[in-house]
Amino acid sequence: MYDESNTTEEPVEFADFNAKLLVLDVLCYDLDVLEPYDAESEDDGDEDLDVEGQDDRAREYYDDLELLPSQLSLVTELTVDSDLEVLQDVHPGWDGSDDRYDPQNWDDVLDLPALATVYAAAPLPAHVVERLTAKGVEVRSA
């Protein structure tokens, strides 16, 4: 895991929580840089699922995770898909049938310094593809 104790970096604030989740999926599950939310370590089980099925503890956990510039510089690929593990942490059993976890503001994704490829299970909005490709990011969509 990443050691934050010897850093003087300031955390990066994300304007869009859903965009942050895309990045967190890479950092927590693909690169093992950050510790993912562990629902099994919680005692209360389903008590923290809201009416919509979202796990409020997982959402709070990921919302509170600080992302440092050095961590963000490790992200070279992003996947936009409803099957991401981080999305299943936040909303267990969510099937992707709606757009509740689609980023509305892509600025933070565009600011990722090493981003080279975005894989999208469904076509991204045209203006997002245009901005990504203008930055030199390859967009691969279904």
Coordinates of C-alpha atoms in Angstrom, one line a residue:
M1 CA 0.0 0.0 0.0
Y2 CA 1.0 3.6 -0.5
D3 CA 2.7 5.3 2.4
E4 CA 1.3 8.8 2.9
S5 CA 3.3 9.6 6.1
N6 CA 6.3 11.1 4.3
T7 CA 4.6 13.3 1.8
T8 CA 4.0 17.0 1.6
E9 CA 1.6 16.8 -1.3
E10 CA -1.8 18.4 -1.0
P11 CA -4.8 16.1 -1.7
V12 CA -6.6 16.8 -4.9
E13 CA -10.3 17.6 -4.6
F14 CA -12.6 16.1 -7.2
A15 CA -15.5 18.1 -8.5
D16 CA -17.5 15.0 -9.3
F17 CA -17.8 12.1 -6.9
N18 CA -18.6 9.7 -9.8
A19 CA -15.4 10.6 -11.6
K20 CA -13.5 10.1 -8.4
L21 CA -15.0 6.6 -8.2
L22 CA -13.6 5.7 -11.7
V23 CA -10.1 6.7 -10.4
L24 CA -10.6 4.9 -7.1
D25 CA -11.4 1.7 -8.9
V26 CA -8.0 1.8 -10.6
L27 CA -6.1 2.9 -7.4
C28 CA -7.9 0.4 -5.1
Y29 CA -8.5 -2.6 -7.2
D30 CA -6.1 -2.5 -10.2
L31 CA -3.0 -1.0 -8.7
D32 CA -3.5 -1.8 -5.0
V33 CA -2.3 1.7 -4.1
L34 CA -5.2 2.4 -1.7
E35 CA -7.2 0.1 0.5
P36 CA -10.7 -0.5 -0.9
Y37 CA -13.8 -0.4 1.4
D38 CA -14.3 -3.6 3.3
A39 CA -18.0 -4.2 4.1
E40 CA -17.1 -7.3 6.0
S41 CA -15.2 -5.3 8.5
E42 CA -18.5 -3.5 9.4
D43 CA -20.6 -5.0 12.2
D44 CA -24.0 -3.7 11.1
G45 CA -24.4 -5.5 7.7
D46 CA -27.4 -4.1 5.7
E47 CA -28.3 -1.4 8.2
D48 CA -26.4 1.2 6.2
L49 CA -28.1 0.5 2.9
D50 CA -30.3 3.5 2.0
V51 CA -33.7 3.2 0.4
E52 CA -32.1 3.1 -3.1
G53 CA -29.7 0.3 -2.0
Q54 CA -26.6 2.5 -1.8
D55 CA -24.2 1.6 1.0
D56 CA -23.8 4.9 2.8
R57 CA -20.7 3.8 4.8
A58 CA -18.9 2.8 1.5
R59 CA -19.9 6.1 -0.1
E60 CA -18.6 8.0 2.9
Y61 CA -15.4 5.9 3.0
Y62 CA -14.6 6.7 -0.7
D63 CA -15.7 10.3 -0.4
D64 CA -13.3 10.8 2.5
L65 CA -10.3 9.1 0.8
E66 CA -7.7 11.6 -0.1
L67 CA -6.0 11.3 -3.5
L68 CA -2.6 12.7 -3.9
P69 CA -1.0 14.0 -7.2
S70 CA 1.6 11.2 -7.1
Q71 CA -1.2 8.6 -6.8
L72 CA -3.1 10.2 -9.7
S73 CA 0.0 10.2 -11.8
L74 CA -0.1 6.3 -11.7
V75 CA -3.5 6.2 -13.5
T76 CA -2.9 5.5 -17.2
E77 CA -6.2 3.7 -18.0
L78 CA -9.7 4.2 -16.8
T79 CA -12.7 2.0 -17.4
V80 CA -16.3 3.4 -17.5
D81 CA -18.6 0.4 -16.7
S82 CA -21.3 -0.5 -14.3
D83 CA -19.4 -3.6 -13.3
L84 CA -16.6 -1.7 -11.5
E85 CA -15.8 -3.2 -8.1
V86 CA -15.8 0.2 -6.4
L87 CA -19.4 0.8 -7.7
Q88 CA -20.5 -2.5 -6.3
D89 CA -19.0 -1.4 -3.0
V90 CA -21.0 1.8 -3.0
H91 CA -24.1 0.2 -4.4
P92 CA -24.2 -3.6 -3.9
G93 CA -26.1 -5.3 -6.7
W94 CA -26.5 -2.2 -8.8
D95 CA -27.1 -3.4 -12.4
G96 CA -26.2 -0.2 -14.2
S97 CA -29.7 0.3 -15.5
D98 CA -29.6 4.0 -14.8
D99 CA -27.0 6.8 -15.0
R100 CA -26.7 7.5 -11.2
Y101 CA -22.9 6.9 -11.3
D102 CA -22.1 8.5 -14.6
P103 CA -19.7 11.5 -14.1
Q104 CA -21.3 14.8 -15.0
N105 CA -18.0 16.7 -14.7
W106 CA -15.1 15.2 -16.5
D107 CA -12.5 17.9 -15.6
D108 CA -10.8 15.8 -13.0
V109 CA -10.4 12.9 -15.4
L110 CA -9.0 15.2 -18.0
D111 CA -6.5 16.5 -15.5
L112 CA -5.0 13.0 -14.9
P113 CA -1.4 13.6 -16.0
A114 CA -0.7 10.1 -17.3
L115 CA -4.1 9.0 -18.6
A116 CA -3.6 7.3 -22.0
T117 CA -6.7 5.2 -22.5
V118 CA -10.4 5.2 -21.5
Y119 CA -12.4 2.0 -22.0
A120 CA -16.1 2.6 -22.0
A121 CA -18.8 -0.1 -21.9
A122 CA -21.2 2.3 -23.6
P123 CA -20.5 5.3 -25.8
L124 CA -19.4 8.4 -23.8
P125 CA -21.0 11.8 -24.5
A126 CA -19.6 13.3 -27.7
H127 CA -18.2 16.3 -25.9
V128 CA -16.3 14.1 -23.5
V129 CA -14.8 12.0 -26.2
E130 CA -13.8 15.2 -28.1
R131 CA -12.1 16.6 -25.0
L132 CA -10.3 13.3 -24.2
T133 CA -9.0 12.8 -27.7
A134 CA -7.9 16.5 -27.9
K135 CA -5.7 15.7 -24.9
G136 CA -4.3 12.6 -26.6
V137 CA -6.3 10.0 -24.7
E138 CA -7.5 7.0 -26.7
V139 CA -11.2 6.3 -26.2
R140 CA -12.3 2.7 -26.8
S141 CA -16.0 2.2 -26.5
A142 CA -18.5 -0.6 -27.2

